[in-house]
Coordinates of C-alpha atoms in Angstrom, one line a residue:
M190 CA 0.1 0.1 -0.6
S191 CA 1.5 3.3 -0.4
M192 CA 2.1 6.4 1.5
F193 CA -1.4 7.8 1.2
P194 CA -3.6 5.3 0.1
H195 CA -7.2 5.7 -1.6
V196 CA -9.5 6.6 0.4
T197 CA -13.7 6.9 -0.1
I198 CA -16.1 9.2 1.6
I199 CA -19.0 8.6 2.0
V200 CA -21.4 10.8 4.0
L201 CA -25.2 9.9 3.9
H202 CA -27.9 12.9 3.2
W203 CA -31.5 13.1 4.3
L204 CA -33.5 16.2 3.9
N205 CA -31.2 19.2 6.4
D206 CA -29.3 20.1 3.1
Q207 CA -27.8 23.0 5.0
R208 CA -26.3 20.8 7.4
T209 CA -24.4 18.2 5.0
Q210 CA -23.2 21.5 2.5
R211 CA -21.5 22.3 5.6
C212 CA -20.0 18.9 5.6
L213 CA -19.0 18.8 2.4
E214 CA -17.1 22.5 2.2
A215 CA -14.7 21.1 5.1
L216 CA -14.4 17.6 3.4
Q217 CA -13.9 20.0 0.7
Q218 CA -10.6 21.6 3.3
L219 CA -9.2 18.0 3.3
D220 CA -5.0 18.1 3.1
Y221 CA -5.3 14.3 1.8
P222 CA -4.1 13.2 -1.7
Q223 CA -5.5 10.4 -2.2
Y224 CA -10.3 11.1 -1.9
R225 CA -13.1 11.3 -3.2
I226 CA -16.6 12.2 -2.0
V227 CA -19.5 10.5 -2.3
L228 CA -23.2 11.5 -1.4
V229 CA -25.9 9.1 -0.7
D230 CA -29.1 10.5 -1.0
N231 CA -31.5 8.4 1.2
G232 CA -34.8 9.1 -0.8
S233 CA -34.5 13.4 0.3
H234 CA -37.7 14.5 -1.9
N235 CA -37.9 17.9 -0.8
G236 CA -35.4 19.7 -3.3
S237 CA -32.4 19.6 -0.7
L238 CA -30.4 16.5 -3.1
E239 CA -31.6 19.1 -6.1
R240 CA -29.5 22.2 -4.0
L241 CA -26.4 19.6 -3.2
R242 CA -26.1 19.4 -6.9
A243 CA -25.7 22.7 -8.1
S244 CA -24.0 23.7 -5.0
F245 CA -21.4 20.4 -5.3
P246 CA -21.0 19.7 -8.7
S247 CA -17.7 17.4 -9.2
I248 CA -18.7 15.3 -5.8
E249 CA -20.1 11.8 -6.8
I250 CA -24.0 10.8 -5.9
L251 CA -26.1 8.5 -5.4
A252 CA -29.3 8.7 -5.7
L253 CA -31.7 6.5 -3.5
A254 CA -35.5 5.8 -3.6
Q255 CA -36.0 6.5 -1.0
N256 CA -35.3 5.9 2.8
Y257 CA -33.3 2.3 3.9
G258 CA -31.7 3.8 7.0
F259 CA -28.5 3.9 7.8
A260 CA -27.7 0.7 7.4
G261 CA -29.4 0.2 3.9
G262 CA -28.4 4.0 3.0
I263 CA -24.4 3.2 3.9
N264 CA -24.6 -0.4 2.0
P265 CA -25.0 0.2 -2.1
A266 CA -21.9 3.3 -2.0
I267 CA -19.5 0.8 0.6
R268 CA -20.7 -1.8 -2.0
A269 CA -19.7 1.0 -5.5
A270 CA -16.4 2.0 -3.9
L271 CA -15.2 -1.9 -2.7
A272 CA -15.9 -2.7 -7.1
T273 CA -13.2 0.3 -7.6
H274 CA -9.4 0.5 -6.3
T275 CA -10.3 2.4 -3.2
D276 CA -7.9 1.0 0.1
Y277 CA -10.5 2.8 3.0
I278 CA -13.7 4.0 3.6
F279 CA -13.9 7.0 5.3
L280 CA -18.0 7.2 6.6
L281 CA -18.8 10.8 7.7
N282 CA -22.3 12.2 9.3
N283 CA -23.7 14.8 7.4
D284 CA -23.8 16.2 10.8
A285 CA -20.0 16.1 11.6
L286 CA -17.2 18.5 10.1
I287 CA -13.1 17.5 10.5
A288 CA -10.5 20.2 10.4
P289 CA -8.2 19.5 7.6
E290 CA -5.3 17.6 8.5
S291 CA -7.6 14.9 10.1
L292 CA -8.5 12.5 7.1
R293 CA -4.6 12.8 7.2
L294 CA -3.6 11.6 11.3
L295 CA -6.6 8.3 10.9
I296 CA -4.5 7.3 8.2
A297 CA -1.0 7.4 9.7
M298 CA -2.2 6.0 12.5
H299 CA -4.0 2.4 10.8
Q300 CA -0.9 2.4 8.8
Q301 CA 1.5 2.4 12.4
N302 CA -1.6 0.2 13.3
P303 CA -2.3 -1.7 10.6
H304 CA -4.1 -4.4 13.2
I305 CA -7.0 -2.1 13.5
G306 CA -10.3 -2.6 12.4
I307 CA -12.4 0.5 12.9
L308 CA -10.9 3.5 13.1
T309 CA -12.6 7.1 14.8
P310 CA -11.4 10.4 16.0
V311 CA -12.6 11.4 19.3
A312 CA -16.1 13.3 19.1
V313 CA -17.1 16.5 20.8
Y314 CA -20.0 18.6 20.1
E315 CA -20.0 21.2 17.9
D316 CA -21.7 23.8 19.7
E317 CA -19.4 23.3 23.0
P318 CA -16.4 21.2 22.1
T319 CA -14.6 21.1 25.5
R320 CA -17.0 18.4 25.5
R321 CA -17.1 15.3 24.6
A322 CA -19.8 13.8 22.2
G323 CA -18.8 9.8 23.4
L324 CA -16.2 7.5 22.3
G325 CA -17.6 4.6 21.9
F326 CA -18.6 1.5 24.3
R327 CA -17.8 -1.1 26.4
I328 CA -20.6 -4.3 25.7
H329 CA -21.5 -6.4 29.0
R330 CA -23.5 -9.2 28.4
Y331 CA -26.7 -7.6 28.2
E332 CA -25.9 -4.0 28.9
C333 CA -23.7 -1.5 26.7
E334 CA -21.9 0.6 29.1
L335 CA -20.9 4.3 27.2
I336 CA -17.4 5.4 27.2
G337 CA -16.8 9.6 27.5
W338 CA -19.6 11.0 27.2
D339 CA -21.2 14.1 28.3
E340 CA -16.8 14.5 29.8
R341 CA -15.1 17.2 29.4
D342 CA -12.3 16.7 26.4
E343 CA -8.6 17.1 27.9
P344 CA -6.5 17.2 25.0
E345 CA -4.3 14.1 24.6
Q346 CA -1.3 13.7 22.1
Q347 CA 0.2 10.3 23.5
P348 CA 0.0 8.9 19.8
H349 CA -1.7 5.2 20.5
P350 CA -5.3 4.8 19.9
I351 CA -7.2 3.4 22.8
V352 CA -9.3 0.0 22.5
L353 CA -13.1 -0.1 22.9
D354 CA -15.0 -2.6 22.7
A355 CA -17.4 -0.7 19.9
V356 CA -17.3 2.8 18.8
F357 CA -20.1 4.9 17.7
G358 CA -20.5 5.2 13.5
T359 CA -20.3 9.2 13.1
A360 CA -16.7 8.9 11.6
M361 CA -15.0 5.9 11.4
L362 CA -12.5 4.7 9.0
I363 CA -11.9 1.3 7.8
P364 CA -9.9 -1.1 5.7
R365 CA -11.7 -2.9 3.0
R366 CA -10.3 -5.9 4.0
L367 CA -12.9 -5.1 6.7
F368 CA -16.1 -5.4 4.5
E369 CA -14.7 -7.9 2.2
R370 CA -14.2 -10.8 5.6
V371 CA -17.2 -9.2 7.4
G372 CA -19.6 -7.6 5.4
L373 CA -21.3 -5.3 4.9
F374 CA -24.0 -3.2 7.9
D375 CA -26.2 -5.4 8.6
E376 CA -30.2 -3.2 7.3
R377 CA -32.2 -5.1 9.6
F378 CA -31.2 -2.4 12.2
F379 CA -32.4 0.4 9.9
F380 CA -31.6 3.4 11.7
Y381 CA -29.2 3.0 16.1
Y382 CA -26.5 -0.3 16.5
E383 CA -25.6 -1.1 13.4
D384 CA -22.1 0.8 13.9
V385 CA -21.9 -2.1 17.3
D386 CA -23.2 -4.9 15.1
L387 CA -20.8 -4.6 13.4
C388 CA -17.9 -3.2 16.0
V389 CA -18.7 -7.4 17.4
R390 CA -18.9 -8.9 14.4
A391 CA -14.7 -7.2 13.9
R392 CA -14.0 -8.1 16.7
A393 CA -14.8 -11.5 16.4
A394 CA -12.9 -11.6 12.8
G395 CA -10.0 -10.7 14.5
F396 CA -10.3 -6.7 13.5
V397 CA -9.4 -3.9 16.9
V398 CA -11.9 -1.3 17.6
A399 CA -10.7 1.3 18.2
Y400 CA -10.8 6.1 18.5
T401 CA -7.4 8.1 18.6
P402 CA -6.8 10.8 21.3
H403 CA -5.0 13.0 19.1
V404 CA -8.0 14.0 15.9
R405 CA -11.4 15.2 16.4
V406 CA -14.6 15.6 15.4
F407 CA -17.4 18.2 15.7
H408 CA -20.9 16.3 15.6
A409 CA -24.6 18.0 16.0
V410 CA -25.9 15.0 17.8
S411 CA -28.8 13.2 16.2
A412 CA -29.2 16.6 14.5
S413 CA -30.7 13.9 11.6
T414 CA -33.9 13.1 13.8
A415 CA -34.1 16.1 15.8
G416 CA -37.7 17.4 14.7
I417 CA -38.9 14.3 14.8
R418 CA -40.2 14.0 18.5
G419 CA -40.3 9.8 19.8
L420 CA -38.8 8.3 16.1
R421 CA -34.8 8.8 17.3
F422 CA -35.7 6.6 20.9
F423 CA -37.7 4.2 18.4
Y424 CA -35.1 3.4 16.2
L425 CA -32.5 3.2 20.0
G426 CA -35.5 0.9 21.5
R427 CA -35.4 -1.6 18.5
G428 CA -32.0 -1.8 18.0
R429 CA -31.0 -2.2 21.5
Q430 CA -33.2 -5.7 21.0
L431 CA -32.2 -6.4 17.7
F432 CA -28.5 -6.3 19.1
F433 CA -28.4 -8.8 22.2
R434 CA -31.4 -10.7 20.3
K435 CA -29.0 -11.2 17.7
H436 CA -24.9 -12.4 19.4
R437 CA -25.9 -13.8 22.8
S438 CA -27.1 -17.5 22.5
A439 CA -31.4 -18.8 22.8
W440 CA -31.1 -19.4 26.9
Q441 CA -28.7 -15.6 27.4
R442 CA -32.3 -14.4 24.7
V443 CA -34.5 -14.9 27.0
V444 CA -32.8 -14.2 30.5
Y445 CA -31.9 -10.6 28.5
R446 CA -36.0 -10.5 27.7
G447 CA -37.2 -10.6 30.9
R448 CA -35.5 -8.0 32.4
E449 CA -35.8 -5.6 29.4
L450 CA -39.6 -5.8 30.0
Y451 CA -38.8 -5.1 33.4
K452 CA -37.0 -2.5 33.1
L453 CA -39.1 -0.6 30.1
F454 CA -41.7 -1.0 32.4
R455 CA -40.4 0.0 36.1
E456 CA -38.3 3.1 34.0
A457 CA -40.7 4.2 31.4
P458 CA -43.0 6.7 34.7
F459 CA -39.8 8.3 36.2
R460 CA -37.8 8.5 32.2
V461 CA -41.5 10.7 31.5
K462 CA -39.7 13.5 34.1
Y463 CA -36.4 13.4 32.3
E464 CA -37.0 12.5 28.7
G465 CA -40.7 13.6 28.5
M466 CA -44.0 12.0 26.8
A467 CA -43.5 11.2 23.3
N468 CA -39.9 10.5 23.2
V469 CA -40.9 7.9 26.3
V470 CA -43.4 6.6 23.9
G471 CA -41.0 5.4 21.6
Y472 CA -39.2 3.9 23.4
L473 CA -41.3 1.7 25.2
A474 CA -42.8 1.1 21.4
G475 CA -39.1 0.7 19.8
S476 CA -38.2 -2.3 22.2
L477 CA -41.0 -4.2 22.2
A478 CA -41.6 -4.0 18.1
G479 CA -37.2 -5.3 18.5
L480 CA -38.7 -8.1 21.3
I481 CA -40.9 -9.2 19.5
M482 CA -39.9 -9.3 16.3
P483 CA -38.0 -12.7 15.2
V484 CA -34.6 -12.8 16.3
P485 CA -31.8 -12.5 13.7
K486 CA -29.7 -14.7 12.6
D487 CA -25.9 -14.2 12.1
R488 CA -24.5 -13.6 7.9

């Protein structure tokens, strides 16, 4: 592989072209010499894609007929990229911004640590960059423990990646060989937990999942679903149930289902106070949907 391997950057767009425009403008300022940008429109049909096409005539666009969720939207672009000579896929949320040197630093980190399968920068809030917007997860038998959420961001200059069980899909650098070995994102998740699922599959195949402490991505958290009450919580609940049911044995799934049902209805009255009725109802509905769906089998 050359000093500057080729990178395909994939950005998924849905409705909000103002955020996508800022993301693409930042990407065009990268100081890395070998990359192309692919913009995937997830069935917006509101005129936003046409505006983006006019503003960025040189960027490749993949327009999908409808909203297929994160995994279903990203996968066609990944397949197309793997059919070319690209060495890496870099996935970036359209509500995230990176600095000009970010991709160069991520590639350098991966070349020094080729055993890494998924590498991500530290996510900080766009409107409060001294506060972290999550690093990733430690995965326990029946829980996902958030790491680095709402913590003060302490700049770290150490050149070593920090290993976690899973990282967020906000910004992921992934070598092509990972997809060739473990496959693409599982589209049954639609939205949320497809990133955690890919990390677990990557680790099972012998890859390492990590973040690099000296690179930042600025994230407007959950901007895509902020205007639709309960939607984010519905898919968070649904994705959680599918994830644990997919990655646990038959008897563990039985125990998990009982624990979740008890926990959901015991905590619901208290969560209304902090999250609002619409979000709690959304989470309950999504969780119940995930618990009664057929148990997914590994692909």
